[in-house]
Amino acid sequence: MRGAFIVVEGPEGAGKTTLATGLARRLRDAGLAVREVREPGGTPLAEAARRAALDPVLAATPVAELFLMLAARADHVSKVIAPALAAGDIIVSDRFELSTEAYQIAGRQLPRDAVLEANRIATGGLTPDLTLVVDVPVDVGIARQRNAGKAADRIERDGRGLHERVARAFERAMGPSLVHLDGTRRPEDVEQAAWRVVCERLGEQFPRLRVQPA
Ligand code: Z5A
């Protein structure tokens, strides 16, 4: 038995959490077993790594930040994601390895091949079945976070150059299991577009998704 691994990616304030929650609800309504997770996070060790990585007082260097993200991922994959997939669940994850490419490779400009290899060790080679990238301009995402009253974490406080490189990396990402969504649309329209993609891509494996509820 093998479940399915759906990841929602994009820059800050793109609407990832909103979309992941909406998709998980629709999948549950369709009668499927769903597990919602986020990265970095999802286990006590991974949540501790998240706090350390994002704490402005600790001021992690780019390399320390990378290894905190990957330590979190290794623990999360082996203790939560892989067992849930083996049990046949659908995982909906708020961020995964594309965030490492966007933030640590494009944003922090760490060496691509070495980071990808370290990430492969962390994931054990597990890759998403479907990655939905929510694209928004940097200013739109930052304005949404401000309006939501979210306190900026260490990475969010970083210079504009980082955030431009990150957003560009997300925009340019491509692959057979990756689909871009226009995150400037209304939340319900983004969710509907994403739901169509999920049903198309996973309908063969999960017959309950073949008839698309509106
Ligand atoms: N990070 C990394 O560096 N390397 C890695 O490998 C990984 C992560 C995995 C995690 O933060 C940090 O870790 C992140 C990258 C780094 N740091 N930064 N910077 P996170 O994922 O927890 O935080 P975030 O990306 O900054 O998330 P966010 O602020 O929660 O954004 P979001 O999830 O994309 O958006 P949201 O919470 O769904 O919505 C934000 C607001 O916009 C809220 O008021 C919504 O109601 C509103 N919203 C949502 N959708 C819409 C639409 N479509 N229109 C209008 N308004 C909307």
Short mmCIF file of C-alpha atoms and ligand atoms in Angstrom, two decimals:
data_model
loop_
_atom_site.label_atom_id
_atom_site.label_comp_id
_atom_site.label_asym_id
_atom_site.label_seq_id
_atom_site.Cartn_x
_atom_site.Cartn_y
_atom_site.Cartn_z
CA MET A 1 0.00 0.00 0.00
CA ARG A 2 1.31 3.46 -0.88
CA GLY A 3 -0.42 6.76 -0.15
CA ALA A 4 0.36 10.01 -1.92
CA PHE A 5 2.61 12.91 -1.05
CA ILE A 6 1.31 16.39 -1.95
CA VAL A 7 3.45 19.44 -1.18
CA VAL A 8 2.43 23.11 -1.26
CA GLU A 9 5.32 25.49 -1.89
CA GLY A 10 5.93 29.17 -2.53
CA PRO A 11 7.33 32.35 -0.98
CA GLU A 12 6.19 33.93 2.29
CA GLY A 13 2.57 34.95 2.39
CA ALA A 14 1.72 33.12 -0.85
CA GLY A 15 -1.24 31.40 0.81
CA LYS A 16 0.36 27.96 1.27
CA THR A 17 -1.14 27.24 4.68
CA THR A 18 -4.57 28.43 3.52
CA LEU A 19 -4.38 26.19 0.45
CA ALA A 20 -2.97 23.15 2.29
CA THR A 21 -5.80 23.35 4.85
CA GLY A 22 -8.43 23.67 2.12
CA LEU A 23 -7.05 20.74 0.13
CA ALA A 24 -6.84 18.53 3.20
CA ARG A 25 -10.48 19.34 3.99
CA ARG A 26 -11.59 18.44 0.47
CA LEU A 27 -9.63 15.18 0.54
CA ARG A 28 -11.20 14.25 3.88
CA ASP A 29 -14.64 15.16 2.56
CA ALA A 30 -13.92 12.73 -0.29
CA GLY A 31 -13.47 10.02 2.35
CA LEU A 32 -9.66 9.75 2.22
CA ALA A 33 -7.22 9.47 5.12
CA VAL A 34 -5.21 12.69 5.21
CA ARG A 35 -2.32 13.88 7.29
CA GLU A 36 -1.44 17.60 7.32
CA VAL A 37 2.17 18.44 8.10
CA ARG A 38 4.53 21.39 7.78
CA GLU A 39 8.26 21.85 7.26
CA PRO A 40 10.39 22.51 9.10
CA GLY A 41 8.43 20.73 11.81
CA GLY A 42 6.22 17.73 12.51
CA THR A 43 8.22 15.93 15.22
CA PRO A 44 9.61 17.23 18.54
CA LEU A 45 13.14 17.24 17.11
CA ALA A 46 12.03 18.96 13.91
CA GLU A 47 10.06 21.61 15.83
CA ALA A 48 13.14 22.26 18.00
CA ALA A 49 15.25 22.63 14.83
CA ARG A 50 12.62 25.02 13.42
CA ARG A 51 12.74 27.22 16.51
CA ALA A 52 16.55 27.28 16.39
CA ALA A 53 16.63 28.08 12.66
CA LEU A 54 14.10 30.92 12.83
CA ASP A 55 15.17 32.53 16.13
CA PRO A 56 16.80 35.93 15.45
CA VAL A 57 18.74 35.73 18.73
CA LEU A 58 20.52 32.52 17.71
CA ALA A 59 21.52 34.06 14.35
CA ALA A 60 22.16 30.76 12.53
CA THR A 61 24.69 31.06 9.72
CA PRO A 62 23.53 29.96 6.24
CA VAL A 63 25.25 26.57 6.65
CA ALA A 64 23.85 26.05 10.15
CA GLU A 65 20.42 27.02 8.80
CA LEU A 66 20.76 24.40 6.04
CA PHE A 67 21.64 21.62 8.44
CA LEU A 68 18.85 22.57 10.85
CA MET A 69 16.36 22.34 7.94
CA LEU A 70 17.78 18.98 6.88
CA ALA A 71 17.93 17.56 10.41
CA ALA A 72 14.26 18.49 10.76
CA ARG A 73 13.46 16.85 7.40
CA ALA A 74 15.34 13.64 8.13
CA ASP A 75 13.48 13.16 11.42
CA HIS A 76 10.13 14.11 9.90
CA VAL A 77 10.47 11.82 6.88
CA SER A 78 11.57 8.77 8.81
CA LYS A 79 9.18 9.11 11.78
CA VAL A 80 6.04 10.60 10.18
CA ILE A 81 5.92 10.95 6.40
CA ALA A 82 7.29 7.57 5.27
CA PRO A 83 5.22 5.53 7.79
CA ALA A 84 2.02 7.46 6.89
CA LEU A 85 2.61 6.89 3.16
CA ALA A 86 3.28 3.21 3.83
CA ALA A 87 -0.07 3.05 5.65
CA GLY A 88 -1.82 4.48 2.56
CA ASP A 89 -2.45 8.02 3.84
CA ILE A 90 -2.35 11.17 1.76
CA ILE A 91 0.16 13.64 3.13
CA VAL A 92 -0.41 17.35 2.53
CA SER A 93 2.77 19.18 3.46
CA ASP A 94 3.21 22.93 3.84
CA ARG A 95 6.73 23.15 2.26
CA PHE A 96 9.34 20.43 1.60
CA GLU A 97 12.55 20.14 -0.42
CA LEU A 98 11.77 22.81 -3.04
CA SER A 99 12.00 25.31 -0.16
CA THR A 100 15.59 24.18 0.39
CA GLU A 101 16.35 24.85 -3.27
CA ALA A 102 14.67 28.27 -3.07
CA TYR A 103 16.03 29.48 0.29
CA GLN A 104 19.35 27.71 0.83
CA ILE A 105 20.53 27.32 -2.79
CA ALA A 106 19.00 30.35 -4.59
CA GLY A 107 18.55 32.56 -1.52
CA ARG A 108 21.69 31.82 0.51
CA GLN A 109 23.71 30.79 -2.56
CA LEU A 110 25.06 27.58 -1.01
CA PRO A 111 26.60 25.07 -3.47
CA ARG A 112 23.79 23.40 -5.40
CA ASP A 113 25.13 19.87 -5.89
CA ALA A 114 26.31 19.50 -2.30
CA VAL A 115 23.00 20.76 -0.91
CA LEU A 116 20.97 18.47 -3.18
CA GLU A 117 23.10 15.50 -2.13
CA ALA A 118 22.72 16.34 1.58
CA ASN A 119 18.97 16.71 1.02
CA ARG A 120 18.88 13.26 -0.63
CA ILE A 121 20.48 11.81 2.50
CA ALA A 122 17.85 13.57 4.65
CA THR A 123 14.90 12.34 2.56
CA GLY A 124 16.28 8.87 1.84
CA GLY A 125 15.29 9.63 -1.78
CA LEU A 126 11.61 10.22 -1.01
CA THR A 127 10.16 12.85 -3.38
CA PRO A 128 6.66 14.37 -3.61
CA ASP A 129 4.09 12.89 -5.99
CA LEU A 130 2.76 16.38 -6.62
CA THR A 131 4.20 19.80 -5.81
CA LEU A 132 1.87 22.81 -6.08
CA VAL A 133 3.82 26.07 -6.26
CA VAL A 134 1.81 29.14 -5.30
CA ASP A 135 3.37 32.14 -7.03
CA VAL A 136 2.97 35.70 -5.72
CA PRO A 137 5.19 38.79 -6.10
CA VAL A 138 7.37 39.42 -3.03
CA ASP A 139 5.51 42.62 -2.07
CA VAL A 140 2.12 40.91 -2.16
CA GLY A 141 3.30 38.12 0.16
CA ILE A 142 4.95 40.53 2.62
CA ALA A 143 1.87 42.78 2.68
CA ARG A 144 -0.37 39.79 3.42
CA GLN A 145 1.84 38.72 6.32
CA ARG A 146 1.79 42.27 7.73
CA ASN A 147 -1.98 42.50 7.40
CA ALA A 148 -2.29 39.14 9.16
CA GLY A 149 -0.23 40.59 12.05
CA LYS A 150 2.45 37.88 11.75
CA ALA A 151 5.71 38.67 13.60
CA ALA A 152 8.62 38.36 11.15
CA ASP A 153 10.99 35.43 11.85
CA ARG A 154 14.78 35.60 11.28
CA ILE A 155 14.60 34.69 7.58
CA GLU A 156 11.70 37.04 6.93
CA ARG A 157 13.74 39.90 8.41
CA ASP A 158 16.51 39.26 5.91
CA GLY A 159 17.24 41.64 3.03
CA ARG A 160 15.05 42.09 -0.01
CA GLY A 161 17.69 40.48 -2.28
CA LEU A 162 17.18 37.13 -0.55
CA HIS A 163 13.43 37.29 -0.98
CA GLU A 164 13.68 38.28 -4.66
CA ARG A 165 16.01 35.30 -5.33
CA VAL A 166 13.69 32.98 -3.41
CA ALA A 167 10.57 34.13 -5.30
CA ARG A 168 12.42 33.82 -8.65
CA ALA A 169 13.54 30.28 -7.79
CA PHE A 170 9.95 29.27 -7.03
CA GLU A 171 8.68 30.90 -10.23
CA ARG A 172 11.28 29.08 -12.35
CA ALA A 173 10.91 25.68 -10.72
CA MET A 174 9.67 22.99 -13.07
CA GLY A 175 9.31 19.25 -13.34
CA PRO A 176 6.85 16.53 -14.30
CA SER A 177 5.22 16.48 -10.86
CA LEU A 178 5.23 20.25 -10.34
CA VAL A 179 2.33 22.61 -11.12
CA HIS A 180 2.26 26.40 -10.74
CA LEU A 181 -0.78 28.24 -9.39
CA ASP A 182 -1.48 31.97 -9.56
CA GLY A 183 -1.52 32.96 -5.89
CA THR A 184 -2.78 36.49 -6.60
CA ARG A 185 -6.27 35.10 -7.23
CA ARG A 186 -8.93 34.81 -4.50
CA PRO A 187 -8.25 31.98 -1.99
CA GLU A 188 -11.30 30.01 -3.17
CA ASP A 189 -10.14 30.27 -6.80
CA VAL A 190 -6.62 29.10 -5.93
CA GLU A 191 -8.12 26.17 -4.01
CA GLN A 192 -10.45 25.24 -6.86
CA ALA A 193 -7.56 25.32 -9.38
CA ALA A 194 -5.45 23.18 -7.05
CA TRP A 195 -8.29 20.72 -6.48
CA ARG A 196 -8.65 20.22 -10.22
CA VAL A 197 -4.95 19.37 -10.46
CA VAL A 198 -5.11 16.99 -7.49
CA CYS A 199 -8.07 15.13 -8.97
CA GLU A 200 -6.41 14.89 -12.40
CA ARG A 201 -3.08 13.69 -11.03
CA LEU A 202 -4.30 11.34 -8.31
CA GLY A 203 -7.63 10.18 -9.72
CA GLU A 204 -6.22 6.95 -11.09
CA GLN A 205 -4.74 5.93 -7.73
CA PHE A 206 -7.73 7.16 -5.67
CA PRO A 207 -10.99 6.47 -7.56
CA ARG A 208 -12.91 8.68 -5.09
CA LEU A 209 -11.19 11.66 -6.74
CA ARG A 210 -12.45 10.81 -10.21
CA VAL A 211 -15.77 12.57 -9.68
CA GLN A 212 -14.80 16.10 -8.77
CA PRO A 213 -17.00 17.81 -6.21
CA ALA A 214 -17.35 21.53 -7.06
N1 Z5A B 1 12.58 27.25 5.12
C1 Z5A B 1 13.84 27.16 4.57
O1 Z5A B 1 14.59 28.15 4.57
N2 Z5A B 1 14.25 25.99 4.01
C2 Z5A B 1 13.49 24.88 4.00
O2 Z5A B 1 13.92 23.83 3.49
C3 Z5A B 1 12.16 24.97 4.57
C4 Z5A B 1 11.76 26.18 5.12
C5 Z5A B 1 11.27 23.77 4.58
C6 Z5A B 1 9.13 28.54 7.44
O3 Z5A B 1 8.16 29.46 7.52
C7 Z5A B 1 10.43 29.24 7.12
O4 Z5A B 1 11.41 28.24 6.90
C8 Z5A B 1 10.33 30.03 5.86
C9 Z5A B 1 11.22 29.32 4.87
C10 Z5A B 1 12.14 28.52 5.71
N3 Z5A B 1 10.87 31.31 6.15
N4 Z5A B 1 10.74 32.37 5.64
N5 Z5A B 1 10.81 33.43 5.43
P1 Z5A B 1 6.66 29.13 7.24
O5 Z5A B 1 6.46 28.28 6.06
O6 Z5A B 1 6.06 28.70 8.50
O7 Z5A B 1 6.24 30.64 7.00
P2 Z5A B 1 5.86 31.39 5.69
O8 Z5A B 1 6.12 30.83 4.39
O9 Z5A B 1 6.48 32.68 5.95
O10 Z5A B 1 4.33 31.18 5.82
P3 Z5A B 1 3.16 32.10 6.01
O11 Z5A B 1 3.34 33.51 6.40
O12 Z5A B 1 2.38 31.29 6.96
O13 Z5A B 1 2.64 32.16 4.55
P4 Z5A B 1 1.65 31.20 3.76
O14 Z5A B 1 1.44 29.94 4.48
O15 Z5A B 1 2.12 31.13 2.38
O16 Z5A B 1 0.30 32.05 3.78
P5 Z5A B 1 -1.06 31.88 4.64
O17 Z5A B 1 -0.69 31.75 6.10
O18 Z5A B 1 -1.93 30.89 4.04
O19 Z5A B 1 -1.69 33.30 4.37
C11 Z5A B 1 -1.08 34.49 4.82
C12 Z5A B 1 -2.18 35.59 4.85
O20 Z5A B 1 -2.66 35.83 3.53
C13 Z5A B 1 -3.41 35.18 5.69
O21 Z5A B 1 -3.93 36.33 6.27
C14 Z5A B 1 -4.39 34.65 4.64
O22 Z5A B 1 -5.71 34.79 5.03
C15 Z5A B 1 -4.07 35.52 3.45
N6 Z5A B 1 -4.28 34.85 2.16
C16 Z5A B 1 -4.03 33.54 1.87
N7 Z5A B 1 -4.32 33.29 0.57
C17 Z5A B 1 -4.74 34.45 0.04
C18 Z5A B 1 -5.18 34.84 -1.27
N8 Z5A B 1 -5.24 33.97 -2.27
N9 Z5A B 1 -5.53 36.13 -1.46
C19 Z5A B 1 -5.47 37.03 -0.45
N10 Z5A B 1 -5.07 36.74 0.82
C20 Z5A B 1 -4.71 35.46 1.05
#
